[in-house]
Tab-separated table of N, CA, C and O in Angstrom:
chain	number	residue	atom	x	y	z
A	15	UNK	N	93.119	153.132	69.283
A	15	UNK	CA	94.230	153.130	70.195
A	15	UNK	C	93.953	152.204	71.380
A	15	UNK	O	94.830	151.511	71.860
A	16	UNK	N	92.731	152.164	71.851
A	16	UNK	CA	92.382	151.289	72.959
A	16	UNK	C	92.570	149.834	72.569
A	16	UNK	O	93.037	149.032	73.365
A	17	UNK	N	92.254	149.488	71.323
A	17	UNK	CA	92.437	148.121	70.825
A	17	UNK	C	93.895	147.718	70.830
A	17	UNK	O	94.238	146.599	71.181
A	18	UNK	N	94.791	148.642	70.433
A	18	UNK	CA	96.218	148.342	70.412
A	18	UNK	C	96.758	148.103	71.832
A	18	UNK	O	97.599	147.245	72.049
A	19	UNK	N	96.281	148.875	72.789
A	19	UNK	CA	96.706	148.701	74.173
A	19	UNK	C	96.256	147.332	74.686
A	19	UNK	O	97.013	146.613	75.327
A	20	UNK	N	95.014	146.970	74.352
A	20	UNK	CA	94.476	145.674	74.778
A	20	UNK	C	95.292	144.530	74.186
A	20	UNK	O	95.654	143.591	74.889
A	21	UNK	N	95.605	144.620	72.887
A	21	UNK	CA	96.419	143.594	72.214
A	21	UNK	C	97.802	143.542	72.855
A	21	UNK	O	98.360	142.473	73.088
A	22	UNK	N	98.366	144.694	73.186
A	22	UNK	CA	99.682	144.745	73.834
A	22	UNK	C	99.659	144.080	75.202
A	22	UNK	O	100.583	143.354	75.565
A	23	UNK	N	98.598	144.306	75.957
A	23	UNK	CA	98.475	143.688	77.282
A	23	UNK	C	98.333	142.175	77.146
A	23	UNK	O	98.961	141.413	77.874
A	24	UNK	N	97.533	141.713	76.186
A	24	UNK	CA	97.386	140.273	75.963
A	24	UNK	C	98.716	139.635	75.579
A	24	UNK	O	99.065	138.558	76.050
A	25	UNK	N	99.478	140.308	74.719
A	25	UNK	CA	100.792	139.794	74.317
A	25	UNK	C	101.714	139.693	75.524
A	25	UNK	O	102.423	138.697	75.704
A	26	UNK	N	101.701	140.687	76.390
A	26	UNK	CA	102.521	140.685	77.588
A	26	UNK	C	102.105	139.541	78.518
A	26	UNK	O	102.952	138.826	79.056
A	27	UNK	N	100.802	139.334	78.688
A	27	UNK	CA	100.308	138.242	79.532
A	27	UNK	C	100.758	136.895	78.973
A	27	UNK	O	101.209	136.030	79.713
A	28	UNK	N	100.670	136.721	77.647
A	28	UNK	CA	101.122	135.471	77.031
A	28	UNK	C	102.600	135.237	77.300
A	28	UNK	O	103.017	134.134	77.598
A	29	UNK	N	103.420	136.279	77.199
A	29	UNK	CA	104.856	136.137	77.440
A	29	UNK	C	105.125	135.757	78.893
A	29	UNK	O	105.970	134.931	79.178
A	30	UNK	N	104.391	136.349	79.824
A	30	UNK	CA	104.567	136.026	81.241
A	30	UNK	C	104.190	134.571	81.499
A	30	UNK	O	104.904	133.841	82.172
A	31	UNK	N	103.077	134.108	80.919
A	31	UNK	CA	102.634	132.729	81.100
A	31	UNK	C	103.667	131.766	80.526
A	31	UNK	O	104.041	130.788	81.160
A	32	UNK	N	104.184	132.043	79.338
A	32	UNK	CA	105.201	131.189	78.723
A	32	UNK	C	106.445	131.154	79.598
A	32	UNK	O	107.035	130.110	79.836
A	33	UNK	N	106.860	132.278	80.148
A	33	UNK	CA	108.033	132.352	81.011
A	33	UNK	C	107.808	131.504	82.260
A	33	UNK	O	108.666	130.747	82.677
A	34	UNK	N	106.626	131.578	82.855
A	34	UNK	CA	106.333	130.798	84.052
A	34	UNK	C	106.334	129.310	83.728
A	34	UNK	O	106.809	128.510	84.510
A	35	UNK	N	105.833	128.935	82.574
A	35	UNK	CA	105.844	127.528	82.192
A	35	UNK	C	107.266	127.030	82.015
A	35	UNK	O	107.596	125.923	82.384
A	36	UNK	N	108.140	127.850	81.474
A	36	UNK	CA	109.533	127.444	81.314
A	36	UNK	C	110.192	127.259	82.670
A	36	UNK	O	110.968	126.356	82.874
A	37	UNK	N	109.870	128.103	83.616
A	37	UNK	CA	110.417	127.960	84.965
A	37	UNK	C	109.910	126.661	85.584
A	37	UNK	O	110.666	125.888	86.143
A	38	UNK	N	108.628	126.401	85.464
A	38	UNK	CA	108.042	125.201	86.062
A	38	UNK	C	108.505	123.921	85.375
A	38	UNK	O	108.459	122.863	85.968
A	39	UNK	N	108.931	124.010	84.127
A	39	UNK	CA	109.379	122.826	83.400
A	39	UNK	C	110.888	122.622	83.486
A	39	UNK	O	111.432	121.796	82.788
A	40	UNK	N	111.573	123.377	84.324
A	40	UNK	CA	113.003	123.198	84.502
A	40	UNK	C	113.263	121.805	85.050
A	40	UNK	O	112.542	121.326	85.909
A	41	UNK	N	114.290	121.158	84.547
A	41	UNK	CA	114.592	119.806	84.993
A	41	UNK	C	115.549	119.838	86.171
A	41	UNK	O	116.517	120.574	86.183
A	42	UNK	N	115.230	119.043	87.157
A	42	UNK	CA	116.065	118.871	88.334
A	42	UNK	C	116.425	117.399	88.443
A	42	UNK	O	115.659	116.537	88.035
A	43	UNK	N	117.569	117.123	89.015
A	43	UNK	CA	117.993	115.753	89.269
A	43	UNK	C	118.217	115.600	90.763
A	43	UNK	O	119.012	116.330	91.350
A	44	UNK	N	117.504	114.661	91.390
A	44	UNK	CA	117.619	114.433	92.815
A	44	UNK	C	117.879	112.955	93.078
A	44	UNK	O	117.386	112.091	92.358
A	45	UNK	N	118.598	112.680	94.141
A	45	UNK	CA	118.733	111.311	94.618
A	45	UNK	C	117.483	110.992	95.430
A	45	UNK	O	117.017	111.821	96.204
A	46	UNK	N	116.955	109.786	95.248
A	46	UNK	CA	115.761	109.370	95.961
A	46	UNK	C	116.083	108.094	96.730
A	46	UNK	O	116.659	107.159	96.174
A	47	UNK	N	115.740	108.073	97.988
A	47	UNK	CA	115.921	106.874	98.807
A	47	UNK	C	114.591	106.132	98.825
A	47	UNK	O	113.555	106.699	99.176
A	48	UNK	N	114.624	104.856	98.415
A	48	UNK	CA	113.411	104.036	98.391
A	48	UNK	C	113.617	102.868	99.340
A	48	UNK	O	114.598	102.136	99.241
A	49	UNK	N	112.672	102.730	100.259
A	49	UNK	CA	112.724	101.652	101.248
A	49	UNK	C	111.372	100.945	101.277
A	49	UNK	O	110.373	101.488	100.817
A	50	UNK	N	111.369	99.753	101.838
A	50	UNK	CA	110.122	99.023	102.032
A	50	UNK	C	109.909	98.923	103.538
A	50	UNK	O	110.763	98.416	104.259
A	51	UNK	N	108.752	99.412	104.014
A	51	UNK	CA	108.509	99.410	105.455
A	51	UNK	C	107.965	98.065	105.936
A	51	UNK	O	107.780	97.134	105.145
A	52	UNK	N	107.701	97.964	107.232
A	52	UNK	CA	107.267	96.704	107.833
A	52	UNK	C	105.894	96.252	107.342
A	52	UNK	O	105.537	95.084	107.457
A	53	UNK	N	105.121	97.153	106.763
A	53	UNK	CA	103.803	96.805	106.217
A	53	UNK	C	103.843	96.494	104.733
A	53	UNK	O	102.798	96.296	104.107
A	54	UNK	N	105.032	96.494	104.134
A	54	UNK	CA	105.170	96.206	102.708
A	54	UNK	C	104.982	97.409	101.808
A	54	UNK	O	104.952	97.277	100.585
A	55	UNK	N	104.841	98.592	102.392
A	55	UNK	CA	104.680	99.815	101.602
A	55	UNK	C	106.045	100.322	101.155
A	55	UNK	O	107.028	100.234	101.904
A	56	UNK	N	106.106	100.842	99.939
A	56	UNK	CA	107.324	101.480	99.443
A	56	UNK	C	107.306	102.938	99.877
A	56	UNK	O	106.309	103.641	99.690
A	57	UNK	N	108.416	103.378	100.447
A	57	UNK	CA	108.532	104.748	100.937
A	57	UNK	C	109.676	105.409	100.189
A	57	UNK	O	110.796	104.892	100.162
A	58	UNK	N	109.388	106.547	99.568
A	58	UNK	CA	110.414	107.285	98.829
A	58	UNK	C	110.629	108.651	99.464
A	58	UNK	O	109.666	109.338	99.806
A	59	UNK	N	111.897	109.018	99.654
A	59	UNK	CA	112.198	110.338	100.210
A	59	UNK	C	113.312	110.995	99.408
A	59	UNK	O	114.176	110.324	98.855
A	60	UNK	N	113.258	112.325	99.358
A	60	UNK	CA	114.238	113.120	98.621
A	60	UNK	C	114.986	113.978	99.638
A	60	UNK	O	114.463	114.998	100.089
A	61	UNK	N	116.197	113.566	100.034
A	61	UNK	CA	116.925	114.279	101.082
A	61	UNK	C	117.220	115.748	100.765
A	61	UNK	O	117.316	116.569	101.677
A	62	UNK	N	117.335	116.089	99.501
A	62	UNK	CA	117.690	117.460	99.129
A	62	UNK	C	116.521	118.439	99.240
A	62	UNK	O	116.714	119.642	99.145
A	63	UNK	N	115.327	117.919	99.442
A	63	UNK	CA	114.146	118.766	99.583
A	63	UNK	C	113.535	118.549	100.961
A	63	UNK	O	113.240	117.408	101.344
A	64	UNK	N	113.331	119.607	101.686
A	64	UNK	CA	112.797	119.525	103.042
A	64	UNK	C	111.397	118.906	103.049
A	64	UNK	O	110.525	119.307	102.278
A	65	UNK	N	111.200	117.927	103.902
A	65	UNK	CA	109.902	117.252	104.084
A	65	UNK	C	109.327	116.710	102.786
A	65	UNK	O	108.129	116.800	102.545
A	66	UNK	N	110.174	116.130	101.951
A	66	UNK	CA	109.731	115.623	100.651
A	66	UNK	C	109.785	114.097	100.659
A	66	UNK	O	110.849	113.500	100.479
A	67	UNK	N	108.622	113.478	100.884
A	67	UNK	CA	108.538	112.026	100.913
A	67	UNK	C	107.114	111.592	100.595
A	67	UNK	O	106.173	112.371	100.699
A	68	UNK	N	106.972	110.334	100.207
A	68	UNK	CA	105.658	109.780	99.913
A	68	UNK	C	105.736	108.268	100.026
A	68	UNK	O	106.827	107.709	100.199
A	69	UNK	N	104.600	107.592	99.908
A	69	UNK	CA	104.575	106.135	99.968
A	69	UNK	C	103.514	105.593	99.025
A	69	UNK	O	102.598	106.306	98.629
A	70	UNK	N	103.664	104.296	98.684
A	70	UNK	CA	102.700	103.642	97.795
A	70	UNK	C	102.827	102.129	97.946
A	70	UNK	O	103.833	101.630	98.461
A	71	UNK	N	101.829	101.415	97.445
A	71	UNK	CA	101.848	99.953	97.515
A	71	UNK	C	102.742	99.331	96.446
A	71	UNK	O	103.251	98.244	96.632
A	72	UNK	N	102.899	100.018	95.301
A	72	UNK	CA	103.721	99.482	94.206
A	72	UNK	C	104.777	100.509	93.796
A	72	UNK	O	104.606	101.716	94.037
A	73	UNK	N	105.842	100.024	93.160
A	73	UNK	CA	106.888	100.946	92.700
A	73	UNK	C	106.390	101.900	91.611
A	73	UNK	O	106.685	103.092	91.676
A	74	UNK	N	105.621	101.430	90.611
A	74	UNK	CA	105.128	102.385	89.620
A	74	UNK	C	104.296	103.507	90.238
A	74	UNK	O	104.407	104.666	89.848
A	75	UNK	N	103.460	103.160	91.217
A	75	UNK	CA	102.654	104.182	91.897
A	75	UNK	C	103.557	105.112	92.708
A	75	UNK	O	103.317	106.320	92.776
A	76	UNK	N	104.610	104.566	93.320
A	76	UNK	CA	105.543	105.394	94.076
A	76	UNK	C	106.231	106.398	93.163
A	76	UNK	O	106.363	107.574	93.505
A	77	UNK	N	106.660	105.965	91.976
A	77	UNK	CA	107.329	106.873	91.034
A	77	UNK	C	106.398	108.021	90.639
A	77	UNK	O	106.810	109.176	90.571
A	78	UNK	N	105.136	107.691	90.394
A	78	UNK	CA	104.151	108.719	90.037
A	78	UNK	C	103.980	109.719	91.187
A	78	UNK	O	103.987	110.925	90.984
A	79	UNK	N	103.860	109.192	92.395
A	79	UNK	CA	103.686	110.063	93.555
A	79	UNK	C	104.942	110.885	93.840
A	79	UNK	O	104.849	112.031	94.290
A	80	UNK	N	106.115	110.307	93.589
A	80	UNK	CA	107.354	111.063	93.784
A	80	UNK	C	107.409	112.264	92.840
A	80	UNK	O	107.823	113.349	93.230
A	81	UNK	N	106.992	112.061	91.589
A	81	UNK	CA	106.962	113.186	90.642
A	81	UNK	C	106.066	114.302	91.169
A	81	UNK	O	106.415	115.476	91.102
A	82	UNK	N	104.902	113.925	91.693
A	82	UNK	CA	103.962	114.917	92.213
A	82	UNK	C	104.521	115.645	93.430
A	82	UNK	O	104.450	116.873	93.516
A	83	UNK	N	105.092	114.890	94.376
A	83	UNK	CA	105.571	115.521	95.606
A	83	UNK	C	106.822	116.362	95.354
A	83	UNK	O	106.994	117.412	95.958
A	84	UNK	N	107.687	115.936	94.437
A	84	UNK	CA	108.875	116.737	94.111
A	84	UNK	C	108.442	118.054	93.473
A	84	UNK	O	108.946	119.124	93.831
A	85	UNK	N	107.494	118.000	92.546
A	85	UNK	CA	107.000	119.232	91.921
A	85	UNK	C	106.426	120.171	92.978
A	85	UNK	O	106.694	121.375	92.968
A	86	UNK	N	105.661	119.620	93.898
A	86	UNK	CA	105.079	120.424	94.969
A	86	UNK	C	106.163	121.025	95.860
A	86	UNK	O	106.129	122.213	96.180
A	87	UNK	N	107.129	120.208	96.259
A	87	UNK	CA	108.199	120.686	97.146
A	87	UNK	C	109.039	121.773	96.483
A	87	UNK	O	109.395	122.759	97.123
A	88	UNK	N	109.351	121.617	95.214
A	88	UNK	CA	110.146	122.627	94.508
A	88	UNK	C	109.369	123.928	94.412
A	88	UNK	O	109.897	125.004	94.662
A	89	UNK	N	108.066	123.842	94.080
A	89	UNK	CA	107.246	125.053	93.979
A	89	UNK	C	107.061	125.733	95.328
A	89	UNK	O	107.155	126.949	95.437
A	90	UNK	N	106.788	124.961	96.368
A	90	UNK	CA	106.482	125.531	97.675
A	90	UNK	C	107.717	125.990	98.435
A	90	UNK	O	107.712	127.052	99.039
A	91	UNK	N	108.759	125.175	98.438
A	91	UNK	CA	109.958	125.500	99.216
A	91	UNK	C	110.788	126.593	98.574
A	91	UNK	O	111.347	127.434	99.257
A	92	UNK	N	110.901	126.554	97.272
A	92	UNK	CA	111.704	127.505	96.507
A	92	UNK	C	113.158	127.550	96.992
A	92	UNK	O	113.897	128.434	96.655
A	93	UNK	N	113.538	126.597	97.826
A	93	UNK	CA	114.931	126.507	98.238
A	93	UNK	C	115.318	125.035	98.255
A	93	UNK	O	114.702	124.232	98.939
A	94	UNK	N	116.300	124.728	97.475
A	94	UNK	CA	116.773	123.361	97.356
A	94	UNK	C	118.075	123.265	98.136
A	94	UNK	O	118.968	124.101	97.984
A	95	UNK	N	118.143	122.268	98.989
A	95	UNK	CA	119.391	122.049	99.711
A	95	UNK	C	120.478	121.731	98.693
A	95	UNK	O	120.204	121.324	97.577
A	96	UNK	N	121.684	121.900	99.097
A	96	UNK	CA	122.813	121.637	98.201
A	96	UNK	C	122.663	120.252	97.580
A	96	UNK	O	122.476	119.265	98.286
A	97	UNK	N	122.703	120.204	96.251
A	97	UNK	CA	122.563	118.913	95.598
A	97	UNK	C	123.811	118.085	95.866
A	97	UNK	O	124.928	118.558	95.776
A	98	UNK	N	123.581	116.840	96.250
A	98	UNK	CA	124.675	115.954	96.603
A	98	UNK	C	124.890	114.920	95.507
A	98	UNK	O	124.020	114.713	94.662
A	99	UNK	N	126.023	114.288	95.546
A	99	UNK	CA	126.339	113.233	94.584
A	99	UNK	C	126.143	111.891	95.269
A	99	UNK	O	126.698	111.643	96.340
A	100	UNK	N	125.337	111.038	94.675
A	100	UNK	CA	125.090	109.711	95.244
A	100	UNK	C	126.310	108.837	95.029
A	100	UNK	O	126.809	108.706	93.920
A	101	UNK	N	126.809	108.239	96.105
A	101	UNK	CA	127.996	107.389	96.026
A	101	UNK	C	127.672	105.906	96.107
A	101	UNK	O	128.349	105.085	95.516
A	102	UNK	N	126.675	105.544	96.873
A	102	UNK	CA	126.335	104.136	97.002
A	102	UNK	C	125.678	103.849	98.330
A	102	UNK	O	125.466	104.744	99.143
A	103	UNK	N	125.392	102.574	98.552
A	103	UNK	CA	124.744	102.143	99.776
A	103	UNK	C	125.578	101.018	100.369
A	103	UNK	O	126.055	100.153	99.649
A	104	UNK	N	125.753	101.056	101.664
A	104	UNK	CA	126.456	99.976	102.363
A	104	UNK	C	125.597	99.500	103.518
A	104	UNK	O	124.950	100.308	104.185
A	105	UNK	N	125.591	98.223	103.736
A	105	UNK	CA	124.894	97.660	104.902
A	105	UNK	C	125.970	97.314	105.906
A	105	UNK	O	126.806	96.469	105.657
A	106	UNK	N	125.940	98.001	107.044
A	106	UNK	CA	126.963	97.831	108.058
A	106	UNK	C	126.391	97.138	109.283
A	106	UNK	O	125.220	97.302	109.613
A	107	UNK	N	127.234	96.384	109.981
A	107	UNK	CA	126.816	95.712	111.208
A	107	UNK	C	127.337	96.497	112.405
A	107	UNK	O	128.492	96.948	112.425
A	108	UNK	N	126.498	96.691	113.393
A	108	UNK	CA	126.872	97.428	114.599
A	108	UNK	C	126.582	96.562	115.823
A	108	UNK	O	125.524	95.930	115.906
A	109	UNK	N	127.505	96.547	116.768
A	109	UNK	CA	127.283	95.870	118.039
A	109	UNK	C	126.877	96.930	119.065
A	109	UNK	O	127.616	97.881	119.301
A	110	UNK	N	125.699	96.735	119.643
A	110	UNK	CA	125.200	97.723	120.601
A	110	UNK	C	125.087	97.100	121.972
A	110	UNK	O	124.631	96.014	122.140
């Protein structure tokens, strides 16, 4: 009987782990703003996630770092701002 309980507990643990992996593998779609700063670094930020930004010397490295920081922000924040629809970018002139 003790063996059956142990097997039952292991089965339950496996189900919990699988469930957590499914939660962590949920796909999200975010708009990302990518800019180049005065030092030539690429800076990527995700407006829908609080304090979610990173930088890199190349775009491929920036994409890799964005994946890491988005995963971290989603796990840590557990609250996503209202997802917005990207409409476009305009460069406007202002007289100050």
